[in-house]
Short mmCIF file of C-alpha atoms and ligand atoms in Angstrom, two decimals:
data_model
loop_
_atom_site.label_atom_id
_atom_site.label_comp_id
_atom_site.label_asym_id
_atom_site.label_seq_id
_atom_site.Cartn_x
_atom_site.Cartn_y
_atom_site.Cartn_z
CA MET A 1 0.07 0.23 0.01
CA LYS A 2 3.01 2.28 1.08
CA LYS A 3 4.89 1.49 -2.08
CA MET A 4 1.56 1.86 -4.36
CA LYS A 5 0.82 5.64 -2.47
CA LEU A 6 4.80 6.47 -3.47
CA LEU A 7 4.19 5.28 -7.18
CA LEU A 8 0.87 7.70 -7.32
CA SER A 9 2.66 10.84 -5.67
CA LEU A 10 5.64 10.00 -7.89
CA ALA A 11 3.55 9.79 -10.98
CA SER A 12 1.44 13.19 -9.88
CA VAL A 13 4.86 14.90 -9.80
CA LEU A 14 6.23 13.59 -13.04
CA ILE A 15 2.70 14.98 -14.50
CA VAL A 16 2.98 18.12 -12.58
CA ALA A 17 6.57 18.68 -13.74
CA SER A 18 5.56 17.68 -17.50
CA MET A 19 2.81 20.04 -18.19
CA ILE A 20 5.18 22.94 -16.60
CA LEU A 21 7.95 22.09 -18.93
CA GLY A 22 5.42 21.73 -21.62
CA ALA A 23 4.18 25.18 -20.85
CA CYS A 24 7.73 26.66 -20.64
CA ALA A 25 8.35 25.15 -23.85
CA GLN A 26 5.15 26.81 -25.74
CA LYS A 27 5.22 30.26 -23.66
CA PRO A 28 8.63 31.11 -26.00
CA ALA A 29 7.28 29.62 -29.17
CA GLU A 30 3.76 32.05 -28.81
CA GLU A 31 5.89 34.84 -27.35
CA LYS A 32 8.11 34.60 -30.52
CA GLY A 33 5.09 34.40 -33.15
CA LEU A 34 3.98 38.11 -31.30
CA ALA A 35 7.14 39.82 -30.61
CA VAL A 36 8.43 40.90 -34.24
CA GLY A 37 6.68 42.81 -37.09
CA ILE A 38 7.94 43.72 -40.61
CA VAL A 39 6.97 46.39 -43.32
CA LEU A 40 8.27 46.21 -46.98
CA PRO A 41 8.22 49.26 -49.16
CA THR A 42 6.16 47.36 -52.10
CA LYS A 43 5.57 43.89 -53.89
CA ASP A 44 6.30 45.52 -57.16
CA GLU A 45 9.76 45.21 -57.10
CA PRO A 46 11.66 41.99 -57.13
CA ARG A 47 13.71 43.15 -54.83
CA TRP A 48 11.37 43.24 -51.94
CA ILE A 49 10.21 39.82 -52.81
CA GLN A 50 13.76 38.40 -52.36
CA ASP A 51 13.82 40.11 -48.60
CA GLU A 52 10.24 38.69 -48.11
CA THR A 53 11.88 35.26 -49.07
CA ARG A 54 14.65 35.44 -47.48
CA PHE A 55 12.41 36.63 -43.88
CA LYS A 56 10.09 33.28 -44.22
CA ASP A 57 13.25 31.27 -44.85
CA ALA A 58 15.36 32.37 -41.77
CA LEU A 59 12.35 32.79 -39.29
CA THR A 60 10.68 29.51 -40.19
CA GLU A 61 14.12 27.58 -39.98
CA GLN A 62 14.44 29.38 -36.55
CA GLY A 63 10.55 29.18 -35.31
CA TYR A 64 9.66 32.37 -35.53
CA ALA A 65 6.05 33.13 -36.72
CA VAL A 66 6.08 36.60 -37.82
CA GLU A 67 3.82 38.94 -39.83
CA ILE A 68 5.21 40.68 -43.08
CA LEU A 69 3.47 43.63 -44.14
CA PHE A 70 4.03 45.72 -47.86
CA SER A 71 2.88 49.26 -48.10
CA GLN A 72 2.39 49.93 -51.55
CA GLY A 73 4.79 52.55 -51.74
CA ASP A 74 1.97 54.49 -50.03
CA PRO A 75 3.24 56.58 -46.55
CA ALA A 76 -0.73 56.37 -45.50
CA LYS A 77 -1.17 52.59 -46.12
CA GLU A 78 2.43 52.10 -44.26
CA LYS A 79 1.51 53.90 -41.22
CA GLN A 80 -1.66 51.93 -41.09
CA ASN A 81 0.56 48.63 -41.54
CA VAL A 82 2.50 49.94 -38.43
CA GLU A 83 -0.41 50.46 -36.40
CA THR A 84 -2.10 46.94 -37.24
CA LEU A 85 1.52 45.50 -36.27
CA ILE A 86 1.31 47.52 -32.96
CA SER A 87 -2.21 46.40 -31.96
CA LYS A 88 -1.01 42.85 -32.04
CA GLY A 89 1.50 43.82 -29.33
CA ILE A 90 4.67 43.65 -31.56
CA LYS A 91 7.95 44.49 -29.47
CA VAL A 92 10.21 45.01 -32.39
CA LEU A 93 8.94 46.90 -35.96
CA ILE A 94 11.77 46.18 -38.62
CA ILE A 95 10.29 48.56 -41.31
CA CYS A 96 12.15 49.53 -44.64
CA PRO A 97 9.93 52.94 -45.20
CA HIS A 98 8.99 53.83 -48.61
CA ASP A 99 10.17 57.88 -48.07
CA GLY A 100 12.43 58.38 -45.30
CA THR A 101 10.62 61.28 -44.13
CA ALA A 102 6.82 60.08 -44.30
CA ALA A 103 7.88 57.55 -42.17
CA ALA A 104 8.76 59.31 -39.17
CA ALA A 105 5.35 59.34 -38.04
CA ALA A 106 4.86 55.57 -38.21
CA ALA A 107 8.39 55.73 -36.39
CA GLU A 108 7.45 57.87 -33.71
CA ALA A 109 3.76 55.76 -33.14
CA ALA A 110 5.43 52.49 -32.80
CA ARG A 111 8.20 54.30 -30.17
CA ALA A 112 4.99 55.50 -28.03
CA ALA A 113 3.53 52.25 -28.07
CA GLY A 114 7.29 50.89 -26.61
CA VAL A 115 8.63 49.07 -29.36
CA LYS A 116 11.90 48.84 -30.86
CA VAL A 117 12.43 50.28 -33.97
CA VAL A 118 14.57 48.88 -36.28
CA SER A 119 15.39 50.65 -39.68
CA TYR A 120 15.93 48.08 -42.92
CA ASP A 121 17.60 48.83 -45.85
CA ARG A 122 16.67 52.39 -45.94
CA LEU A 123 17.20 55.17 -43.03
CA ILE A 124 13.97 56.50 -41.49
CA LEU A 125 14.50 60.23 -41.42
CA ASP A 126 14.21 63.34 -39.16
CA THR A 127 13.24 61.64 -36.16
CA ASP A 128 14.87 60.33 -32.96
CA ALA A 129 12.51 57.58 -32.83
CA VAL A 130 14.73 55.34 -34.88
CA ASP A 131 16.69 52.19 -32.50
CA TYR A 132 19.08 50.46 -35.02
CA TYR A 133 19.75 50.70 -38.36
CA VAL A 134 20.64 47.63 -40.76
CA THR A 135 21.73 48.61 -44.29
CA PHE A 136 24.51 47.56 -46.50
CA ASP A 137 27.52 50.32 -47.29
CA SER A 138 25.44 52.10 -49.59
CA VAL A 139 28.02 54.61 -50.55
CA ALA A 140 30.23 51.60 -51.63
CA VAL A 141 27.47 50.34 -53.84
CA GLY A 142 27.48 53.68 -55.78
CA ALA A 143 31.57 53.55 -55.71
CA ALA A 144 31.47 49.73 -57.63
CA GLN A 145 28.94 50.84 -60.04
CA ALA A 146 31.19 53.88 -61.07
CA GLN A 147 34.56 51.72 -60.96
CA TYR A 148 33.24 49.20 -62.92
CA LEU A 149 32.36 51.92 -65.49
CA VAL A 150 35.83 53.65 -65.10
CA ASP A 151 37.32 50.10 -65.43
CA ASN A 152 36.02 49.71 -69.08
CA ALA A 153 36.81 53.47 -70.42
CA ALA A 154 38.88 53.33 -72.84
CA GLY A 155 40.07 57.13 -74.23
CA THR A 156 38.30 60.27 -73.64
CA GLY A 157 34.95 62.47 -74.41
CA LEU A 158 33.53 58.99 -73.69
CA PRO A 159 29.72 59.70 -73.23
CA LEU A 160 28.29 59.41 -69.92
CA TYR A 161 24.45 58.98 -68.88
CA LEU A 162 23.63 59.27 -65.21
CA TYR A 163 20.47 57.98 -63.44
CA ALA A 164 19.40 57.40 -59.90
CA GLY A 165 16.83 56.47 -57.51
CA ALA A 166 13.81 58.36 -55.72
CA SER A 167 14.49 61.11 -53.81
CA SER A 168 12.40 59.88 -51.06
CA ASP A 169 14.97 57.59 -50.59
CA ASN A 170 18.08 58.35 -48.63
CA ASN A 171 19.90 55.35 -50.35
CA ALA A 172 19.51 57.19 -53.66
CA PHE A 173 21.75 60.14 -52.41
CA LEU A 174 24.53 57.69 -50.83
CA PHE A 175 24.46 55.63 -53.94
CA PHE A 176 25.03 58.73 -56.29
CA GLU A 177 27.44 60.29 -53.43
CA GLY A 178 29.78 56.93 -54.14
CA ALA A 179 29.68 57.00 -57.72
CA TRP A 180 30.26 60.61 -57.70
CA ASN A 181 33.25 60.06 -55.66
CA VAL A 182 34.61 57.83 -58.64
CA LEU A 183 33.61 59.59 -61.68
CA GLN A 184 33.95 62.86 -60.54
CA PRO A 185 37.65 62.80 -61.58
CA LYS A 186 37.14 61.24 -64.70
CA ILE A 187 34.81 63.65 -65.70
CA VAL A 188 37.49 66.17 -64.85
CA ASP A 189 40.32 64.76 -66.52
CA GLY A 190 38.28 64.45 -69.96
CA THR A 191 37.29 60.82 -69.88
CA PHE A 192 34.01 61.04 -69.41
CA VAL A 193 31.54 63.57 -70.96
CA ILE A 194 27.80 64.00 -69.19
CA LYS A 195 25.28 64.28 -71.85
CA ASN A 196 22.09 64.07 -69.98
CA SER A 197 22.16 66.59 -66.75
CA PRO A 198 23.15 69.99 -67.36
CA GLU A 199 22.96 70.12 -63.44
CA ALA A 200 25.64 67.72 -63.32
CA VAL A 201 27.59 69.50 -65.89
CA ALA A 202 27.37 73.05 -64.13
CA LEU A 203 28.74 71.07 -60.60
CA GLN A 204 31.56 68.93 -62.18
CA ASP A 205 34.30 70.56 -61.14
CA LYS A 206 33.17 69.90 -57.29
CA ALA A 207 34.51 66.84 -55.60
CA THR A 208 32.10 66.78 -52.90
CA LEU A 209 28.61 67.70 -53.27
CA THR A 210 25.93 68.71 -50.42
CA ARG A 211 22.78 67.28 -50.32
CA ASP A 212 21.47 69.92 -51.48
CA GLU A 213 23.81 69.99 -55.08
CA MET A 214 22.93 66.21 -55.37
CA GLY A 215 19.23 66.69 -55.11
CA LYS A 216 19.52 69.51 -57.96
CA ILE A 217 20.93 66.52 -60.08
CA LEU A 218 18.44 63.98 -59.01
CA GLY A 219 15.91 66.57 -60.14
CA GLN A 220 17.37 65.78 -63.33
CA ILE A 221 17.93 62.14 -63.38
CA THR A 222 15.74 60.44 -60.94
CA THR A 223 13.92 57.26 -62.09
CA ASN A 224 12.43 57.11 -59.27
CA TRP A 225 13.03 54.00 -58.82
CA ASP A 226 10.07 53.04 -61.18
CA PHE A 227 10.63 51.08 -64.80
CA ASN A 228 8.45 52.96 -66.92
CA VAL A 229 9.93 56.60 -65.49
CA ALA A 230 13.55 54.80 -65.99
CA LYS A 231 12.44 53.48 -69.66
CA ASN A 232 10.77 57.34 -70.35
CA LEU A 233 13.67 59.12 -69.44
CA ALA A 234 16.56 56.53 -71.46
CA GLU A 235 14.29 57.24 -74.69
CA ALA A 236 13.66 61.26 -73.64
CA ASN A 237 17.31 61.62 -73.62
CA LEU A 238 18.35 59.64 -76.84
CA THR A 239 15.84 61.47 -78.46
CA ALA A 240 17.41 64.83 -77.25
CA ALA A 241 21.09 63.35 -77.99
CA THR A 242 22.85 63.95 -81.16
CA ALA A 243 24.41 60.72 -83.45
CA GLU A 244 27.94 61.91 -81.78
CA ASP A 245 26.27 61.67 -78.06
CA LYS A 246 25.98 57.88 -78.78
CA GLY A 247 28.15 54.82 -80.25
CA GLU A 248 29.81 53.47 -76.93
CA VAL A 249 28.27 54.90 -74.18
CA PHE A 250 28.86 54.57 -70.50
CA ILE A 251 25.17 54.09 -68.09
CA LEU A 252 25.10 54.53 -64.36
CA ALA A 253 21.91 52.82 -63.59
CA PRO A 254 21.14 52.65 -60.21
CA ASN A 255 19.33 49.29 -59.47
CA ASP A 256 18.60 46.30 -61.54
CA GLY A 257 14.81 46.92 -62.64
CA THR A 258 15.96 50.45 -63.64
CA ALA A 259 19.11 48.48 -65.96
CA ARG A 260 17.12 46.63 -67.42
CA ALA A 261 14.54 49.33 -68.57
CA ILE A 262 17.07 51.83 -69.61
CA ALA A 263 19.68 48.77 -71.28
CA ASP A 264 16.71 48.23 -73.41
CA ALA A 265 16.26 51.84 -74.34
CA PHE A 266 19.56 52.48 -75.30
CA ALA A 267 19.91 48.72 -77.11
CA ALA A 268 16.77 50.14 -79.52
CA ASP A 269 19.29 53.00 -80.17
CA THR A 270 20.82 52.27 -83.56
CA ASP A 271 23.28 54.97 -82.92
CA VAL A 272 24.45 53.03 -79.84
CA THR A 273 26.59 50.98 -81.50
CA LYS A 274 27.95 49.16 -77.39
CA TYR A 275 26.80 50.42 -73.79
CA TYR A 276 28.03 49.29 -70.38
CA VAL A 277 25.52 49.59 -67.82
CA THR A 278 25.72 49.07 -64.07
CA GLY A 279 22.64 47.78 -61.58
CA GLN A 280 21.97 46.68 -57.69
CA ASP A 281 20.52 43.49 -56.15
CA ALA A 282 21.12 40.60 -58.21
CA GLU A 283 17.75 40.32 -59.40
CA LYS A 284 17.29 36.74 -61.33
CA ALA A 285 16.24 39.06 -64.73
CA SER A 286 19.29 41.02 -63.85
CA VAL A 287 22.11 37.80 -63.62
CA GLN A 288 20.16 36.34 -66.12
CA TYR A 289 20.48 39.72 -68.62
CA ILE A 290 24.32 39.12 -67.50
CA ILE A 291 24.76 35.98 -68.52
CA ASP A 292 23.06 37.35 -72.04
CA GLY A 293 25.36 40.01 -72.35
CA LYS A 294 22.75 43.35 -71.93
CA GLN A 295 23.46 44.14 -68.61
CA SER A 296 27.61 44.36 -67.69
CA MET A 297 26.97 44.16 -64.02
CA THR A 298 25.33 44.25 -60.75
CA VAL A 299 26.03 44.72 -57.09
CA LEU A 300 25.05 41.29 -55.24
CA LYS A 301 23.87 42.87 -51.65
CA ASP A 302 23.27 39.29 -49.79
CA VAL A 303 19.98 40.27 -48.45
CA ARG A 304 20.54 36.87 -46.27
CA THR A 305 22.99 39.13 -44.43
CA LEU A 306 20.64 41.97 -43.85
CA VAL A 307 17.77 39.60 -42.63
CA SER A 308 20.25 37.60 -40.25
CA ASP A 309 21.77 40.69 -39.46
CA ALA A 310 17.80 42.47 -38.80
CA ILE A 311 16.77 39.42 -36.97
CA ALA A 312 19.69 39.00 -34.36
CA ALA A 313 19.11 42.97 -33.86
CA ALA A 314 15.40 41.89 -33.07
CA ILE A 315 16.99 39.26 -30.74
CA ALA A 316 19.38 41.53 -28.92
CA PHE A 317 16.38 44.11 -28.26
CA LEU A 318 13.74 40.93 -27.07
CA ASP A 319 16.37 40.28 -24.61
CA GLY A 320 16.97 43.37 -23.45
CA LYS A 321 20.73 44.39 -25.17
CA THR A 322 21.86 46.15 -27.61
CA PRO A 323 22.68 45.06 -31.21
CA GLU A 324 26.27 45.07 -32.55
CA GLN A 325 27.23 48.83 -33.87
CA THR A 326 30.59 49.41 -35.91
CA HIS A 327 28.88 52.91 -37.46
CA THR A 328 26.42 55.61 -37.21
CA TYR A 329 24.27 57.54 -39.72
CA ASN A 330 23.08 61.03 -39.21
CA ASN A 331 19.07 61.17 -40.07
CA ASN A 332 19.10 64.79 -39.63
CA VAL A 333 18.45 64.45 -36.09
CA ILE A 334 20.27 61.64 -34.33
CA GLU A 335 23.32 59.48 -34.99
CA VAL A 336 21.87 55.82 -35.99
CA PRO A 337 23.65 52.89 -34.75
CA ALA A 338 24.33 50.57 -37.55
CA LYS A 339 26.90 47.64 -39.07
CA PRO A 340 26.57 48.23 -42.62
CA SER A 341 27.68 45.07 -44.64
CA ALA A 342 29.76 44.64 -47.71
CA VAL A 343 29.18 44.35 -51.34
CA VAL A 344 30.16 42.45 -54.26
CA THR A 345 30.57 43.43 -57.79
CA VAL A 346 29.14 40.89 -60.36
CA THR A 347 29.95 40.58 -64.26
CA LYS A 348 29.85 37.76 -66.61
CA ASP A 349 33.38 36.78 -65.68
CA ASN A 350 32.47 36.30 -61.81
CA VAL A 351 28.14 35.46 -62.23
CA LYS A 352 28.79 32.03 -61.72
CA ALA A 353 30.93 31.83 -58.92
CA ALA A 354 28.93 34.71 -56.90
CA ILE A 355 25.40 33.95 -57.48
CA VAL A 356 25.73 30.12 -58.29
CA ASP A 357 28.50 28.53 -56.70
CA SER A 358 27.85 30.85 -53.55
CA GLY A 359 24.53 28.94 -53.28
CA TYR A 360 22.79 32.65 -54.00
CA TYR A 361 20.37 31.07 -56.20
CA PRO A 362 20.33 27.96 -57.98
CA ALA A 363 21.76 26.94 -61.63
CA SER A 364 18.66 26.21 -62.94
CA ASP A 365 16.54 29.84 -62.53
CA PHE A 366 19.01 30.66 -65.67
CA THR A 367 20.01 29.46 -69.12
CA GLY A 368 23.33 29.85 -70.97
CA LEU A 369 25.03 29.58 -67.51
CA GLU A 370 28.92 28.63 -68.77
C1 BGC B 401 17.61 49.62 -52.31
C2 BGC B 401 17.77 49.01 -53.44
C3 BGC B 401 16.40 49.11 -54.39
C4 BGC B 401 15.99 50.66 -54.39
C5 BGC B 401 14.46 50.30 -55.19
C6 BGC B 401 16.72 50.98 -52.21
O1 BGC B 401 16.21 51.88 -50.99
O2 BGC B 401 18.62 50.20 -51.37
O3 BGC B 401 18.61 47.40 -53.09
O4 BGC B 401 16.78 48.58 -55.60
O5 BGC B 401 15.96 50.64 -53.09
O6 BGC B 401 13.75 49.32 -54.38
#
């Protein structure tokens, strides 16, 4: 009898213990699910679908269920997305703003609700409500694009066409700054002649441009990150240019989507005998364009790195810690802590090694790969 009682109480201790353990095992999973919300700028560009896919891959692997919402290029929708996530109880917001300044209100709403704000890829401007910035080295992206053009330039008086991203995106300025640092000395020494921006020509003797000066140039060469705007602008530039402004041309295109649109416009002009065109993001369509010789280069920004940095930052905040910092970026109000990641230049020569052998995309996504 005594033995029986002992066995029974042992069993109940075991049951209670396993219930406690079970509850403990479940609780963090539930907390994980509610803790982080992600807001991305638009589904209309493959770049942000890349980020969505890489976030889902990484988070599923780590057992986190988070919600990813898209703002479709609309700051009002973006703010609504943030409010939805706040109401669901998130503790960390990872947000890539459509418009850096307009997103300040959304960041402030999150801050007011006690949510940590991680600015993702693009910096939120004009507010102190940004806790951390995960980013690539965007000045290095522009420099890599320009360096490619310089490395392929032989002779003098070579036609140079400049294009840029959206003025509402702080990155557009950083990319242009990085490119200008490399191109400007080569404009001054006569290697390149700018063909499509009188504002850039007027400023070409200046090694360093102010934000306002860059803004003036961007006003003439912006694609607004939109393929159609890019195509129309390139066509308008080609219509305005003479046959002497063409021949072998050098094109600074800010990213892959706009690069393909601009490349198609230049390829269709019979006075253009050869063109070099830059890009960034390693979008699959552009990797194929590079293999096919229709786009000259891209800059691989390994989104897996950005995603894992963002998740690491979120986990640090959830644990009451501070994410790793090597750098700060001024957003007009504060110095935002950050740890920028390196980028890789991809051309036809290293496309297999950089994109396929590295495991970024499978070879089966492409044709004609050697
Ligand atoms: C990103 C680029 C992207 C561009 C257009 C920039 O802020 O850094 O990777 O191509 O926005 O969406």
